[in-house]
PDB file of C-alpha atoms in Angstrom:
ATOM      1  CA  ASN A   1    -100.234 103.267  35.153  1.00  0.00           C
ATOM      2  CA  ALA A   2     -97.251 105.244  36.438  1.00  0.00           C
ATOM      3  CA  GLY A   3     -97.932 108.535  34.473  1.00  0.00           C
ATOM      4  CA  VAL A   4     -94.698 110.541  34.618  1.00  0.00           C
ATOM      5  CA  THR A   5     -91.802 109.278  36.426  1.00  0.00           C
ATOM      6  CA  GLN A   6     -88.468 111.212  37.067  1.00  0.00           C
ATOM      7  CA  THR A   7     -85.080 109.748  38.215  1.00  0.00           C
ATOM      8  CA  PRO A   8     -83.301 110.535  40.347  1.00  0.00           C
ATOM      9  CA  LYS A   9     -85.442 112.286  43.073  1.00  0.00           C
ATOM     10  CA  PHE A  10     -82.451 113.895  44.645  1.00  0.00           C
ATOM     11  CA  ARG A  11     -78.857 114.499  43.577  1.00  0.00           C
ATOM     12  CA  VAL A  12     -75.956 116.450  44.701  1.00  0.00           C
ATOM     13  CA  LEU A  13     -73.197 117.288  42.172  1.00  0.00           C
ATOM     14  CA  LYS A  14     -69.889 119.233  42.410  1.00  0.00           C
ATOM     15  CA  THR A  15     -69.294 122.208  40.128  1.00  0.00           C
ATOM     16  CA  GLY A  16     -68.113 120.801  36.764  1.00  0.00           C
ATOM     17  CA  GLN A  17     -69.659 117.355  37.091  1.00  0.00           C
ATOM     18  CA  SER A  18     -72.118 116.046  34.504  1.00  0.00           C
ATOM     19  CA  MET A  19     -75.346 114.255  34.974  1.00  0.00           C
ATOM     20  CA  THR A  20     -78.486 113.308  33.295  1.00  0.00           C
ATOM     21  CA  LEU A  21     -82.047 113.391  34.484  1.00  0.00           C
ATOM     22  CA  LEU A  22     -84.436 110.969  33.165  1.00  0.00           C
ATOM     23  CA  CYS A  23     -88.250 111.505  32.415  1.00  0.00           C
ATOM     24  CA  ALA A  24     -90.361 108.495  31.349  1.00  0.00           C
ATOM     25  CA  GLN A  25     -94.089 108.644  30.522  1.00  0.00           C
ATOM     26  CA  ASP A  26     -96.272 105.652  29.820  1.00  0.00           C
ATOM     27  CA  MET A  27     -99.271 107.634  28.428  1.00  0.00           C
ATOM     28  CA  ASN A  28     -98.059 107.518  24.836  1.00  0.00           C
ATOM     29  CA  HIS A  29     -97.681 111.336  24.937  1.00  0.00           C
ATOM     30  CA  GLU A  30     -96.284 113.237  22.027  1.00  0.00           C
ATOM     31  CA  TYR A  31     -95.193 116.321  23.841  1.00  0.00           C
ATOM     32  CA  MET A  32     -92.764 116.367  26.769  1.00  0.00           C
ATOM     33  CA  TYR A  33     -91.291 119.401  28.545  1.00  0.00           C
ATOM     34  CA  TRP A  34     -88.551 120.142  31.114  1.00  0.00           C
ATOM     35  CA  TYR A  35     -89.018 122.962  33.622  1.00  0.00           C
ATOM     36  CA  ARG A  36     -87.025 124.339  36.501  1.00  0.00           C
ATOM     37  CA  GLN A  37     -88.401 125.954  39.680  1.00  0.00           C
ATOM     38  CA  ASP A  38     -86.554 128.359  41.674  1.00  0.00           C
ATOM     39  CA  PRO A  39     -87.813 130.026  44.843  1.00  0.00           C
ATOM     40  CA  GLY A  40     -90.256 132.925  43.966  1.00  0.00           C
ATOM     41  CA  MET A  41     -89.905 132.454  40.295  1.00  0.00           C
ATOM     42  CA  GLY A  42     -92.562 129.957  39.285  1.00  0.00           C
ATOM     43  CA  LEU A  43     -91.734 127.390  36.560  1.00  0.00           C
ATOM     44  CA  ARG A  44     -89.599 128.257  33.724  1.00  0.00           C
ATOM     45  CA  LEU A  45     -89.430 126.149  30.581  1.00  0.00           C
ATOM     46  CA  ILE A  46     -85.806 124.874  29.710  1.00  0.00           C
ATOM     47  CA  HIS A  47     -86.580 122.712  26.568  1.00  0.00           C
ATOM     48  CA  TYR A  48     -89.241 120.762  25.109  1.00  0.00           C
ATOM     49  CA  SER A  49     -90.066 117.968  22.363  1.00  0.00           C
ATOM     50  CA  VAL A  50     -93.005 117.771  20.117  1.00  0.00           C
ATOM     51  CA  GLY A  51     -92.161 114.146  19.100  1.00  0.00           C
ATOM     52  CA  GLU A  52     -89.606 111.498  19.049  1.00  0.00           C
ATOM     53  CA  GLY A  53     -86.300 112.721  17.621  1.00  0.00           C
ATOM     54  CA  THR A  54     -87.170 116.436  17.967  1.00  0.00           C
ATOM     55  CA  THR A  55     -86.326 119.116  20.677  1.00  0.00           C
ATOM     56  CA  ALA A  56     -86.472 122.703  20.923  1.00  0.00           C
ATOM     57  CA  LYS A  57     -85.432 125.617  23.309  1.00  0.00           C
ATOM     58  CA  GLY A  58     -87.644 127.051  25.914  1.00  0.00           C
ATOM     59  CA  GLU A  59     -87.061 130.139  28.004  1.00  0.00           C
ATOM     60  CA  VAL A  60     -83.907 129.206  29.961  1.00  0.00           C
ATOM     61  CA  PRO A  61     -81.967 126.706  27.665  1.00  0.00           C
ATOM     62  CA  ASP A  62     -78.315 127.708  28.387  1.00  0.00           C
ATOM     63  CA  GLY A  63     -76.228 124.977  30.069  1.00  0.00           C
ATOM     64  CA  TYR A  64     -78.631 122.208  29.332  1.00  0.00           C
ATOM     65  CA  ASN A  65     -78.985 119.601  26.563  1.00  0.00           C
ATOM     66  CA  VAL A  66     -81.805 117.314  25.935  1.00  0.00           C
ATOM     67  CA  SER A  67     -82.594 114.196  23.804  1.00  0.00           C
ATOM     68  CA  ARG A  68     -85.828 112.366  22.825  1.00  0.00           C
ATOM     69  CA  LEU A  69     -84.568 109.182  21.253  1.00  0.00           C
ATOM     70  CA  LYS A  70     -87.619 107.221  22.295  1.00  0.00           C
ATOM     71  CA  LYS A  71     -91.153 108.583  22.401  1.00  0.00           C
ATOM     72  CA  GLN A  72     -91.643 107.821  26.087  1.00  0.00           C
ATOM     73  CA  ASN A  73     -88.258 109.050  27.423  1.00  0.00           C
ATOM     74  CA  PHE A  74     -86.971 112.835  27.572  1.00  0.00           C
ATOM     75  CA  LEU A  75     -83.395 113.287  29.066  1.00  0.00           C
ATOM     76  CA  LEU A  76     -82.116 116.411  30.383  1.00  0.00           C
ATOM     77  CA  GLY A  77     -78.272 116.735  30.553  1.00  0.00           C
ATOM     78  CA  LEU A  78     -76.000 119.033  32.315  1.00  0.00           C
ATOM     79  CA  GLU A  79     -72.628 118.814  30.782  1.00  0.00           C
ATOM     80  CA  SER A  80     -70.790 120.933  33.297  1.00  0.00           C
ATOM     81  CA  ALA A  81     -72.838 121.771  36.435  1.00  0.00           C
ATOM     82  CA  ALA A  82     -72.748 125.226  37.848  1.00  0.00           C
ATOM     83  CA  PRO A  83     -74.259 126.460  41.230  1.00  0.00           C
ATOM     84  CA  SER A  84     -76.718 128.398  39.312  1.00  0.00           C
ATOM     85  CA  GLN A  85     -78.330 125.218  38.268  1.00  0.00           C
ATOM     86  CA  THR A  86     -79.307 124.237  41.726  1.00  0.00           C
ATOM     87  CA  SER A  87     -83.074 124.086  41.402  1.00  0.00           C
ATOM     88  CA  VAL A  88     -86.121 121.616  41.492  1.00  0.00           C
ATOM     89  CA  TYR A  89     -86.642 120.190  37.997  1.00  0.00           C
ATOM     90  CA  PHE A  90     -90.008 119.127  36.756  1.00  0.00           C
ATOM     91  CA  CYS A  91     -90.693 116.994  33.678  1.00  0.00           C
ATOM     92  CA  ALA A  92     -94.202 117.111  32.060  1.00  0.00           C
ATOM     93  CA  SER A  93     -96.052 115.480  29.199  1.00  0.00           C
ATOM     94  CA  SER A  94     -99.103 116.089  27.231  1.00  0.00           C
ATOM     95  CA  TYR A  95    -100.833 114.140  24.404  1.00  0.00           C
ATOM     96  CA  ARG A  96    -100.659 117.044  22.060  1.00  0.00           C
ATOM     97  CA  THR A  97    -100.921 120.895  22.358  1.00  0.00           C
ATOM     98  CA  GLY A  98    -103.826 122.809  22.149  1.00  0.00           C
ATOM     99  CA  ASN A  99    -106.320 121.939  24.821  1.00  0.00           C
ATOM    100  CA  GLU A 100    -104.679 118.942  26.350  1.00  0.00           C
ATOM    101  CA  LYS A 101    -103.627 119.015  29.924  1.00  0.00           C
ATOM    102  CA  LEU A 102    -100.246 118.666  31.249  1.00  0.00           C
ATOM    103  CA  PHE A 103     -99.047 115.871  33.455  1.00  0.00           C
ATOM    104  CA  PHE A 104     -96.129 116.478  35.732  1.00  0.00           C
ATOM    105  CA  GLY A 105     -93.684 114.253  37.437  1.00  0.00           C
ATOM    106  CA  SER A 106     -92.837 114.610  41.108  1.00  0.00           C
ATOM    107  CA  GLY A 107     -89.595 116.474  40.552  1.00  0.00           C
ATOM    108  CA  THR A 108     -85.804 116.267  40.950  1.00  0.00           C
ATOM    109  CA  GLN A 109     -84.080 118.210  43.547  1.00  0.00           C
ATOM    110  CA  LEU A 110     -80.608 119.073  42.318  1.00  0.00           C
ATOM    111  CA  SER A 111     -77.968 120.839  44.332  1.00  0.00           C
ATOM    112  CA  VAL A 112     -74.766 121.882  42.674  1.00  0.00           C
ATOM    113  CA  LEU A 113     -71.898 122.786  45.329  1.00  0.00           C
TER     114      LEU A 113
ATOM    115  CA  ASP B   1     -99.430 132.647  24.680  1.00  0.00           C
ATOM    116  CA  ALA B   2    -101.307 135.377  26.471  1.00  0.00           C
ATOM    117  CA  LYS B   3    -100.005 136.844  29.695  1.00  0.00           C
ATOM    118  CA  THR B   4    -102.029 136.159  33.055  1.00  0.00           C
ATOM    119  CA  THR B   5    -102.072 138.289  36.235  1.00  0.00           C
ATOM    120  CA  GLN B   6    -102.802 136.937  39.589  1.00  0.00           C
ATOM    121  CA  PRO B   7    -102.617 138.124  42.987  1.00  0.00           C
ATOM    122  CA  THR B   8     -99.604 137.001  45.020  1.00  0.00           C
ATOM    123  CA  SER B   9    -101.327 135.435  47.795  1.00  0.00           C
ATOM    124  CA  MET B  10    -104.782 135.020  49.353  1.00  0.00           C
ATOM    125  CA  ASP B  11    -106.287 133.591  52.555  1.00  0.00           C
ATOM    126  CA  CYS B  12    -109.497 131.554  52.943  1.00  0.00           C
ATOM    127  CA  ALA B  13    -111.280 130.135  56.106  1.00  0.00           C
ATOM    128  CA  GLU B  14    -111.583 126.483  56.131  1.00  0.00           C
ATOM    129  CA  GLY B  15    -115.147 125.456  54.760  1.00  0.00           C
ATOM    130  CA  ARG B  16    -115.543 128.575  53.074  1.00  0.00           C
ATOM    131  CA  ALA B  17    -115.463 129.067  49.221  1.00  0.00           C
ATOM    132  CA  ALA B  18    -112.172 130.171  47.834  1.00  0.00           C
ATOM    133  CA  ASN B  19    -112.297 132.451  44.807  1.00  0.00           C
ATOM    134  CA  LEU B  20    -109.143 132.935  43.009  1.00  0.00           C
ATOM    135  CA  PRO B  21    -109.084 135.591  40.261  1.00  0.00           C
ATOM    136  CA  CYS B  22    -107.053 135.782  37.023  1.00  0.00           C
ATOM    137  CA  ASN B  23    -106.832 138.395  34.436  1.00  0.00           C
ATOM    138  CA  HIS B  24    -106.016 137.428  30.828  1.00  0.00           C
ATOM    139  CA  SER B  25    -106.955 140.645  28.849  1.00  0.00           C
ATOM    140  CA  THR B  26    -104.911 139.701  25.810  1.00  0.00           C
ATOM    141  CA  ILE B  27    -106.409 136.274  25.394  1.00  0.00           C
ATOM    142  CA  SER B  28    -107.109 135.130  21.773  1.00  0.00           C
ATOM    143  CA  GLY B  29    -110.296 133.573  20.535  1.00  0.00           C
ATOM    144  CA  ASN B  30    -108.806 129.987  20.450  1.00  0.00           C
ATOM    145  CA  GLU B  31    -106.989 130.198  23.640  1.00  0.00           C
ATOM    146  CA  TYR B  32    -108.136 128.086  26.493  1.00  0.00           C
ATOM    147  CA  VAL B  33    -107.898 128.995  30.246  1.00  0.00           C
ATOM    148  CA  TYR B  34    -106.167 126.467  32.468  1.00  0.00           C
ATOM    149  CA  TRP B  35    -105.748 126.115  36.230  1.00  0.00           C
ATOM    150  CA  TYR B  36    -103.211 123.973  37.984  1.00  0.00           C
ATOM    151  CA  ARG B  37    -102.115 123.919  41.520  1.00  0.00           C
ATOM    152  CA  GLN B  38     -98.794 122.868  43.298  1.00  0.00           C
ATOM    153  CA  ILE B  39     -98.966 121.590  46.798  1.00  0.00           C
ATOM    154  CA  HIS B  40     -95.863 122.002  48.650  1.00  0.00           C
ATOM    155  CA  SER B  41     -92.926 120.770  46.371  1.00  0.00           C
ATOM    156  CA  GLN B  42     -94.976 118.303  44.483  1.00  0.00           C
ATOM    157  CA  GLY B  43     -95.379 118.537  40.583  1.00  0.00           C
ATOM    158  CA  PRO B  44     -98.291 120.962  39.630  1.00  0.00           C
ATOM    159  CA  GLN B  45    -101.491 119.076  39.124  1.00  0.00           C
ATOM    160  CA  TYR B  46    -104.309 119.902  36.579  1.00  0.00           C
ATOM    161  CA  ILE B  47    -107.548 121.237  38.122  1.00  0.00           C
ATOM    162  CA  ILE B  48    -109.727 122.388  35.225  1.00  0.00           C
ATOM    163  CA  HIS B  49    -109.774 124.245  31.923  1.00  0.00           C
ATOM    164  CA  GLY B  50    -112.322 126.195  29.853  1.00  0.00           C
ATOM    165  CA  LEU B  51    -112.830 128.285  26.702  1.00  0.00           C
ATOM    166  CA  LYS B  52    -115.970 130.210  27.002  1.00  0.00           C
ATOM    167  CA  ASN B  53    -118.509 128.457  29.180  1.00  0.00           C
ATOM    168  CA  ASN B  54    -118.398 128.035  32.808  1.00  0.00           C
ATOM    169  CA  GLU B  55    -116.939 124.663  33.716  1.00  0.00           C
ATOM    170  CA  THR B  56    -117.342 122.408  36.899  1.00  0.00           C
ATOM    171  CA  ASN B  57    -115.590 119.112  37.884  1.00  0.00           C
ATOM    172  CA  GLU B  58    -115.082 117.227  41.035  1.00  0.00           C
ATOM    173  CA  MET B  59    -112.269 119.615  42.122  1.00  0.00           C
ATOM    174  CA  ALA B  60    -113.534 123.087  41.327  1.00  0.00           C
ATOM    175  CA  SER B  61    -115.639 125.420  39.098  1.00  0.00           C
ATOM    176  CA  LEU B  62    -114.405 127.872  36.534  1.00  0.00           C
ATOM    177  CA  ILE B  63    -116.167 130.954  35.778  1.00  0.00           C
ATOM    178  CA  ILE B  64    -115.040 132.846  32.669  1.00  0.00           C
ATOM    179  CA  THR B  65    -116.352 136.394  32.047  1.00  0.00           C
ATOM    180  CA  GLU B  66    -118.273 137.006  28.756  1.00  0.00           C
ATOM    181  CA  ASP B  67    -115.454 139.097  27.236  1.00  0.00           C
ATOM    182  CA  ARG B  68    -113.074 136.244  28.303  1.00  0.00           C
ATOM    183  CA  LYS B  69    -110.650 138.865  29.655  1.00  0.00           C
ATOM    184  CA  SER B  70    -110.664 137.401  33.262  1.00  0.00           C
ATOM    185  CA  SER B  71    -111.755 134.172  35.143  1.00  0.00           C
ATOM    186  CA  THR B  72    -112.203 132.985  38.561  1.00  0.00           C
ATOM    187  CA  LEU B  73    -111.369 129.550  39.960  1.00  0.00           C
ATOM    188  CA  ILE B  74    -113.829 128.465  42.685  1.00  0.00           C
ATOM    189  CA  LEU B  75    -112.982 125.857  45.426  1.00  0.00           C
ATOM    190  CA  PRO B  76    -116.504 125.630  46.905  1.00  0.00           C
ATOM    191  CA  HIS B  77    -115.568 124.186  50.363  1.00  0.00           C
ATOM    192  CA  ALA B  78    -111.849 124.872  51.041  1.00  0.00           C
ATOM    193  CA  THR B  79    -110.088 122.364  53.353  1.00  0.00           C
ATOM    194  CA  LEU B  80    -106.563 122.656  54.564  1.00  0.00           C
ATOM    195  CA  ARG B  81    -105.434 120.291  51.868  1.00  0.00           C
ATOM    196  CA  ASP B  82    -106.252 122.962  49.356  1.00  0.00           C
ATOM    197  CA  THR B  83    -103.371 125.156  50.648  1.00  0.00           C
ATOM    198  CA  ALA B  84    -101.215 125.299  47.461  1.00  0.00           C
ATOM    199  CA  VAL B  85     -99.900 127.594  44.818  1.00  0.00           C
ATOM    200  CA  TYR B  86    -102.629 128.018  42.067  1.00  0.00           C
ATOM    201  CA  TYR B  87    -101.499 128.801  38.482  1.00  0.00           C
ATOM    202  CA  CYS B  88    -103.646 130.281  35.866  1.00  0.00           C
ATOM    203  CA  ILE B  89    -102.413 130.018  32.171  1.00  0.00           C
ATOM    204  CA  VAL B  90    -103.783 130.347  28.825  1.00  0.00           C
ATOM    205  CA  ARG B  91    -102.738 128.237  25.778  1.00  0.00           C
ATOM    206  CA  GLY B  92    -103.952 127.724  22.356  1.00  0.00           C
ATOM    207  CA  GLY B  93    -106.918 125.498  21.152  1.00  0.00           C
ATOM    208  CA  THR B  94    -105.319 124.432  17.689  1.00  0.00           C
ATOM    209  CA  SER B  95    -103.990 121.063  17.470  1.00  0.00           C
ATOM    210  CA  GLY B  96    -101.548 122.073  14.733  1.00  0.00           C
ATOM    211  CA  GLY B  97     -98.227 123.716  15.642  1.00  0.00           C
ATOM    212  CA  TYR B  98     -96.818 124.173  18.962  1.00  0.00           C
ATOM    213  CA  GLN B  99     -97.409 126.939  21.626  1.00  0.00           C
ATOM    214  CA  LYS B 100     -95.100 126.762  24.587  1.00  0.00           C
ATOM    215  CA  VAL B 101     -96.632 126.582  27.993  1.00  0.00           C
ATOM    216  CA  THR B 102     -95.372 128.976  30.488  1.00  0.00           C
ATOM    217  CA  PHE B 103     -96.233 129.462  34.151  1.00  0.00           C
ATOM    218  CA  GLY B 104     -96.010 132.528  36.245  1.00  0.00           C
ATOM    219  CA  THR B 105     -95.706 132.725  39.945  1.00  0.00           C
ATOM    220  CA  GLY B 106     -99.322 132.030  40.530  1.00  0.00           C
ATOM    221  CA  THR B 107    -101.443 132.665  43.827  1.00  0.00           C
ATOM    222  CA  LYS B 108    -100.497 131.157  47.084  1.00  0.00           C
ATOM    223  CA  LEU B 109    -103.661 130.173  48.681  1.00  0.00           C
ATOM    224  CA  GLN B 110    -103.558 129.599  52.491  1.00  0.00           C
ATOM    225  CA  VAL B 111    -106.506 127.791  54.031  1.00  0.00           C
ATOM    226  CA  ILE B 112    -106.911 128.916  57.629  1.00  0.00           C
ATOM    227  CA  PRO B 113    -108.373 126.566  60.218  1.00  0.00           C
TER     228      PRO B 113
END
């Protein structure tokens, strides 16, 4: 049982390049989330999904797009990467909201030069 | 979601109990208190949660005041591996609808040999 898997683990982009981060969970969770973490700022919610085919904006959605075509996968896209998007990205999932705990992936370190 | 306030940092001697406080004075009646921790640059890890009563599991104990405006996470015998950032969050207990889960900057616990 892998839990929440993020790929890739590390990536270096040049400004203007695009990329997609993949989050996969094998726990049949309904809810999935993308966070970014910058030094001294804790975790900030980028986008989230409450089920297959649905997505919604979080605290810091600008510059990112997401898709949830399959229940087990949640994709985070950067169409035109900027240095301000240098960060560590974490994906999480939960069975449902309410009193369900979050399961996190191990993170993706992204550097935009 | 209700806001939480935690000290920025704390030290604890190895083998002693670590008591991490959290204020959540605006918590609603159906909101749970959750604790997570993040070791180094790994993804946050669930520790414990509770609604009104004190809770204990293999990792920690959670003490919630009677008025539910504050709580304390207790690590009974801190080890060097407990050095981490600890996050206290509150989130709704209803299964219908969605409540975003947001993390603050947490408490950085340093366990000292």
